[in-house]
Short mmCIF file of C-alpha atoms and ligand atoms in Angstrom, two decimals:
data_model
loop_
_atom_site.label_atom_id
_atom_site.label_comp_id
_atom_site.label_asym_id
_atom_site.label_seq_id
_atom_site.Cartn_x
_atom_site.Cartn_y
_atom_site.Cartn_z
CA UNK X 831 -4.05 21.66 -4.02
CA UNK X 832 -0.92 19.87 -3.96
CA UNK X 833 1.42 20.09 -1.40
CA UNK X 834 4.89 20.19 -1.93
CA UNK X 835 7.46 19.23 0.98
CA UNK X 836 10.32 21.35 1.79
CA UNK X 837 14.15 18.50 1.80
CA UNK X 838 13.46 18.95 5.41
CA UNK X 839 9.97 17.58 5.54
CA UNK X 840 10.76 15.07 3.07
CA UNK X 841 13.63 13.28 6.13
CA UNK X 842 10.92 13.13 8.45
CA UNK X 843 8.30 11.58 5.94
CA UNK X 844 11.76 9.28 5.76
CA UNK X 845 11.93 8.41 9.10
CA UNK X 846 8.31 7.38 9.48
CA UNK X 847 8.70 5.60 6.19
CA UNK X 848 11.59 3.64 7.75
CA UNK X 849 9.63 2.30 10.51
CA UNK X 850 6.79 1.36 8.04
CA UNK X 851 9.43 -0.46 6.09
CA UNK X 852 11.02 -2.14 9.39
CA UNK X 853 7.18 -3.35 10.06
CA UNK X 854 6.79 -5.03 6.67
CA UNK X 855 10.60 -6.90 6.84
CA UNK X 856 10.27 -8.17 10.80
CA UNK X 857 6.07 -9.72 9.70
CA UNK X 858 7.92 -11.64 7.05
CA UNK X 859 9.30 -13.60 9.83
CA UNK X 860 5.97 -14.55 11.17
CA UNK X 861 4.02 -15.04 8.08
CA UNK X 862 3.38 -18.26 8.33
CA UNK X 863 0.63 -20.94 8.56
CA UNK X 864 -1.60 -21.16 11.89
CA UNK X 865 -0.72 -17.55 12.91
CA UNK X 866 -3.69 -15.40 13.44
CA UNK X 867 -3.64 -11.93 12.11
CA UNK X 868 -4.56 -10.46 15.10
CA UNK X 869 -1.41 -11.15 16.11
CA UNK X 870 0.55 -9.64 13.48
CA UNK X 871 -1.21 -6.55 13.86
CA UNK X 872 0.09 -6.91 17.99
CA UNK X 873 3.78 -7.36 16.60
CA UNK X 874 3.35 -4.13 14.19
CA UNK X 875 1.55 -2.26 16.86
CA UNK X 876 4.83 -3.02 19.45
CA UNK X 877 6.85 -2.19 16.52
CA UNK X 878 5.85 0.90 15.64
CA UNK X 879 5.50 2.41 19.17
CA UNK X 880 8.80 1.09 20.37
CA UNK X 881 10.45 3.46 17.87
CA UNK X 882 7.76 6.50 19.44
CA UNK X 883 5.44 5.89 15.75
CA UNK X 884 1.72 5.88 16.29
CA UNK X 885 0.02 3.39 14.02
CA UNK X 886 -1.82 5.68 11.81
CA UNK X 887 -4.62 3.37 10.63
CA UNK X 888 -6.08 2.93 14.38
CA UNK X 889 -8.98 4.74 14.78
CA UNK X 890 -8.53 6.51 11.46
CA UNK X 891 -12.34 6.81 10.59
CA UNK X 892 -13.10 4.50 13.27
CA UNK X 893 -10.53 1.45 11.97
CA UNK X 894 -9.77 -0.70 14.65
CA UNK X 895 -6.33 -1.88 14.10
CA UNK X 896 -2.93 -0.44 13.40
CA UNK X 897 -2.65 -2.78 10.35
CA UNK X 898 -4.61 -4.41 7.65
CA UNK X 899 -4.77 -7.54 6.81
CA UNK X 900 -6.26 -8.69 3.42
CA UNK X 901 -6.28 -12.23 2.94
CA UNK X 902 -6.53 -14.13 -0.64
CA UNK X 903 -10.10 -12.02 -1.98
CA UNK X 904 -9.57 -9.60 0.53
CA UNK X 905 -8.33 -6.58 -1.42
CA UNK X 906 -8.09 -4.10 1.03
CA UNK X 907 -8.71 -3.06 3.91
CA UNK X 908 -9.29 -6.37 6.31
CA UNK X 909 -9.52 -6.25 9.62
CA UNK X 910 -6.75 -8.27 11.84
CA UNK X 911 -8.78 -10.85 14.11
CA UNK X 912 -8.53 -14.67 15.14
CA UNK X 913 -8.49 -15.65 12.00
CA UNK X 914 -4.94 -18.38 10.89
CA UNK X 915 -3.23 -17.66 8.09
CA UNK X 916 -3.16 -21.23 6.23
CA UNK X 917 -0.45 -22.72 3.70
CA UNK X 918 -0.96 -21.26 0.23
CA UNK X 919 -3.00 -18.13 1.15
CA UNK X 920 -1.21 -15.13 -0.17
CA UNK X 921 -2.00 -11.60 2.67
CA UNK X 922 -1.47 -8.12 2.22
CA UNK X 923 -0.56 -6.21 4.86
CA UNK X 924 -0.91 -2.26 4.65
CA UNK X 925 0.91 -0.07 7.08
CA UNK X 926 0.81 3.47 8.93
CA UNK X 927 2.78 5.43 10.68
CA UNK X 928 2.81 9.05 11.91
CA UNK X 929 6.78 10.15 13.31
CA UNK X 930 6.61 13.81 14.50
CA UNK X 931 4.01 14.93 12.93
CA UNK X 932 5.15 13.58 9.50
CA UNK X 933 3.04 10.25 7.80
CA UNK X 934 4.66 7.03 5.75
CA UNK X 935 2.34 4.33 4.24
CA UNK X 936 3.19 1.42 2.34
CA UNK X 937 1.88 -2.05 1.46
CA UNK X 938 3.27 -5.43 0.47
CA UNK X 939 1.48 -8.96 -0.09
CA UNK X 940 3.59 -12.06 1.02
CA UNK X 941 2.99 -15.67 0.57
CA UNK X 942 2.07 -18.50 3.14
CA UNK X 943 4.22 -21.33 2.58
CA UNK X 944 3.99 -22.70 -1.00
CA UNK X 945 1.52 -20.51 -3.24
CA UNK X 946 0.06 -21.34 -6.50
CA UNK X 947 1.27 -20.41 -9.54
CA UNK X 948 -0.81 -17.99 -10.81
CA UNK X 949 -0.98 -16.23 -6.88
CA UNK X 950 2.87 -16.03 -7.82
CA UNK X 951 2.21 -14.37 -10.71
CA UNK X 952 -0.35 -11.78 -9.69
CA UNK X 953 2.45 -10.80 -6.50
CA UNK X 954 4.86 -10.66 -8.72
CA UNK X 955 2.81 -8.48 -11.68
CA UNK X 956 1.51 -6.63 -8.96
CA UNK X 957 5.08 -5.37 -7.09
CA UNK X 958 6.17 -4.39 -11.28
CA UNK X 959 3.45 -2.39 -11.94
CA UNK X 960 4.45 -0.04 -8.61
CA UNK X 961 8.30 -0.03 -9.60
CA UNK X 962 6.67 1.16 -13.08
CA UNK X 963 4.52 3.99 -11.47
CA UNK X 964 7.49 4.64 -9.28
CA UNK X 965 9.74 5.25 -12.20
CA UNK X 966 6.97 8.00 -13.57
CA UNK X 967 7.32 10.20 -10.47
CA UNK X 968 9.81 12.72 -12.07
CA UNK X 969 9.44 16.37 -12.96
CA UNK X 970 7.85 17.05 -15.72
CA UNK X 971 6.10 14.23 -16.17
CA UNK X 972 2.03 14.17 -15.39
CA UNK X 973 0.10 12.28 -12.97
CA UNK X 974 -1.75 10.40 -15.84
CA UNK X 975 1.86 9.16 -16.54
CA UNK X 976 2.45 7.60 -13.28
CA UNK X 977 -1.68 5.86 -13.72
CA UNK X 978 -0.87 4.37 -16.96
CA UNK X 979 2.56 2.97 -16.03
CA UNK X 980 0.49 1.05 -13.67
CA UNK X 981 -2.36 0.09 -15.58
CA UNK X 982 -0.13 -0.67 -18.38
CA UNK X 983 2.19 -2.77 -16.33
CA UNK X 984 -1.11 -5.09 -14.73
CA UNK X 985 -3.18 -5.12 -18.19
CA UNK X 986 0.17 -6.88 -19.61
CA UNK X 987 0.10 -9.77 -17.40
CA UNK X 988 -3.24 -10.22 -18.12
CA UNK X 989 -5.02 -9.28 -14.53
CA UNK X 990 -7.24 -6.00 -13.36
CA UNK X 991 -6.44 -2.95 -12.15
CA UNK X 992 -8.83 -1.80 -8.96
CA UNK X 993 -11.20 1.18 -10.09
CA UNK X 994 -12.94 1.90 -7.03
CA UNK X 995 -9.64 2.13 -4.52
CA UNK X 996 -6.88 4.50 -5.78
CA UNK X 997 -3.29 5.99 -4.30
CA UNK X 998 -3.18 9.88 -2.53
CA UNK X 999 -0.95 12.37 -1.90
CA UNK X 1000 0.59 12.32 1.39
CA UNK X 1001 2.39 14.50 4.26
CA UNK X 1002 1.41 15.34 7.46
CA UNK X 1003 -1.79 13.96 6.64
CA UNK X 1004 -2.45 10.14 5.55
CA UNK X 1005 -4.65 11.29 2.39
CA UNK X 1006 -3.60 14.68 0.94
CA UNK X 1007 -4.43 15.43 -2.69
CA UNK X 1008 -4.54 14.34 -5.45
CA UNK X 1009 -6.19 10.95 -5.82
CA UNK X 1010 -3.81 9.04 -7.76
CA UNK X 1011 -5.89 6.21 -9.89
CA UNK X 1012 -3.67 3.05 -11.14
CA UNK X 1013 -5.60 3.34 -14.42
CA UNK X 1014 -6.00 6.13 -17.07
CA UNK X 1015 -4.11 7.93 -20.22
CA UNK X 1016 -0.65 9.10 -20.06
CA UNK X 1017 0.24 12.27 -20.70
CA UNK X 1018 -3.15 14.03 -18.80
CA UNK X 1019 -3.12 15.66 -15.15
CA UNK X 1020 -1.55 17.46 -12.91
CA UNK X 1021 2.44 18.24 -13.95
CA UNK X 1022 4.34 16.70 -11.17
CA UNK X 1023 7.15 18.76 -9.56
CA UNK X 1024 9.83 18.41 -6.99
CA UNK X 1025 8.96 18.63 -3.69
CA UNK X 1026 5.28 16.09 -4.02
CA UNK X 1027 5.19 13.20 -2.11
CA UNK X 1028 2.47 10.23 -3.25
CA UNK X 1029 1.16 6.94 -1.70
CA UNK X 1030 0.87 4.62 -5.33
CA UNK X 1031 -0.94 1.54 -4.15
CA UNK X 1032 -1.88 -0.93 -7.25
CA UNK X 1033 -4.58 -3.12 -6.00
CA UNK X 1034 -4.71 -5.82 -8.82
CA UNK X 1035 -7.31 -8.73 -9.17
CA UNK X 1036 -7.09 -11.51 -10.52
CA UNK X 1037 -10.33 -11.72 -12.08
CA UNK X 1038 -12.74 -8.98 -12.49
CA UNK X 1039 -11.91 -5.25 -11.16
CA UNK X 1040 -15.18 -5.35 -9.44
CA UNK X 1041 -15.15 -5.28 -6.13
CA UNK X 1042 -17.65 -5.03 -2.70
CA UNK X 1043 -17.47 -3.32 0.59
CA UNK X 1044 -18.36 -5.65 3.47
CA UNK X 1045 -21.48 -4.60 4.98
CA UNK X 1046 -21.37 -5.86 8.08
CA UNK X 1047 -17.79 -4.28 8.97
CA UNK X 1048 -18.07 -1.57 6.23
CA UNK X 1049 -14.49 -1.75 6.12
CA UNK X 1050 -13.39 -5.20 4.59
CA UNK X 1051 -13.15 -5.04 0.36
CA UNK X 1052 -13.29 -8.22 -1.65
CA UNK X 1053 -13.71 -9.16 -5.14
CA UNK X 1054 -17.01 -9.57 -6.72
CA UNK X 1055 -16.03 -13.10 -7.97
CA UNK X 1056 -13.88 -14.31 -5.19
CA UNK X 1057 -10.97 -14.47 -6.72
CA UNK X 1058 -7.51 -13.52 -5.40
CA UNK X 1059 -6.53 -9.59 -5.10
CA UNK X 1060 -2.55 -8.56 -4.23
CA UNK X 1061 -1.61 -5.14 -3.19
CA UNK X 1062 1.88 -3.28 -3.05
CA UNK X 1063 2.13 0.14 -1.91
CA UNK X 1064 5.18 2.78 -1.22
CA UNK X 1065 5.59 6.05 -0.48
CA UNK X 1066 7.30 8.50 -2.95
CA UNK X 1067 8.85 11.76 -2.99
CA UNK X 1068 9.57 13.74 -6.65
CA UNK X 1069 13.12 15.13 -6.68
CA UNK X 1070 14.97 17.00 -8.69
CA UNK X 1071 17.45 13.44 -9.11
CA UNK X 1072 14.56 11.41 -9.51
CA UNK X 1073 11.88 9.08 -7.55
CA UNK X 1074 12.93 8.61 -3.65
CA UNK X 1075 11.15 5.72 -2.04
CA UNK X 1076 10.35 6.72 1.61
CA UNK X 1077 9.30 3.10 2.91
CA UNK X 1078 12.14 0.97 1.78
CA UNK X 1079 14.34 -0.41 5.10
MG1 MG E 1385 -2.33 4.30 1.17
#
């Protein structure tokens, strides 16, 4: 089942979507190369509980961070340690957080230093096929509508929508129903009405959708062929006026 939010639940999924969103703008200013991840997940952490958050992600199934940081192959899912972020790596950072009770989530993938072309234009193809799922989260329309948008979107620019990874509903939990998959026909699924609110996370490759689970962290997911994976992610409620993005500053 789907549940729907009441205006009033919908502010507070606001409020812990702004502090998600003020996570992802203050990392920007220490992306950079030589700093370890580790301690961008220690800035988030700070962040977040400054402003009475908890970091949603720590713990969550056993994750050990309140972040996660996917560098270059990494698509999802990596786990913040001593590892330095070097010029020309491209990370993804996915964010938490839990405000009384109510969850935000959201994901962007920044640059280090210069980046090469085509890591510029995965970002960039990447961050348009969520403001195209975004744009399908009306009334009326179907869930399959908001899948395709994506797909559509990624399949343009020539790179590969992520199969095996897909975006959720959202509330007071961190995964509520329904799965949300960034590929499949338009027009199919659930009718989507006022009052849902959805996690859409495109996880586009490169290369081939394929991807692997680490086995030695069970956690970390990279590409089968190595290649470079970007991820973008907000939080959305349907309105009766249209799409409202929870995590944006
Ligand atoms: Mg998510």
């Amino acid at each position: 089942m789907i549940i729907r939010k009441s205006r009033e639940e919908i502010a507070k999924m606001r409020e812990a979507g702004r502090i998600v969103a003020g996570v992802l703008d203050m990392l920007e200013g220490h992306i950079r190369p030589g700093v370890k991840t580790e301690t961008l997940n220690e800035l988030a952490e700070e962040y977040i509980r400054e402003r009475n958050g908890i970091p949603s992600f720590l713990g969550y199934r056993g994750f050990p961070a309140s972040i996660c940081t996917s560098i270059n192959e990494v698509v999802v899912h990596g786990i913040p340690d001593r590892t330095r972020l070097r010029e020309g790596d491209i990370i993804g950072v996915d964010v938490g957080v839990v405000l009384e009770g109510y969850q935000g989530d959201a994901a962007r993938t920044y640059a280090v230093g210069e980046v090469s072309e085509s890591a510029r234009r995965l970002m960039d193809a990447t961050a348009e096929s969520l403001r195209a799922g975004i744009e399908a989260c009306r009334p009326g329309k179907r869930l399959g509508d908001i899948s395709n948008a994506i797909q559509r979107t990624v399949e343009n620019e020539g790179f590969s929508v992520v199969v095996q990874f897909v975006g959720h509903g959202i509330g007071k939990e961190m995964h509520e129903e329904p799965q949300i998959p960034n590929f499949g026909p338009a027009g199919r699924g659930s009718l989507l009405e006022e009052g849902m609110t959805f996690a859409l996370e495109p996880m586009v490759n490169e290369g081939t959708y394929e991807v692997e689970v680490d086995e030695g962290d069970g956690w970390t997911v990279r590409t089968a062929d190595g290649r470079l994976s970007a991820h973008f992610e907000h939080t959305v409620a349907i309105t009766a006026e249209g799409p409202y993005v929870l995590t944006l500053p």
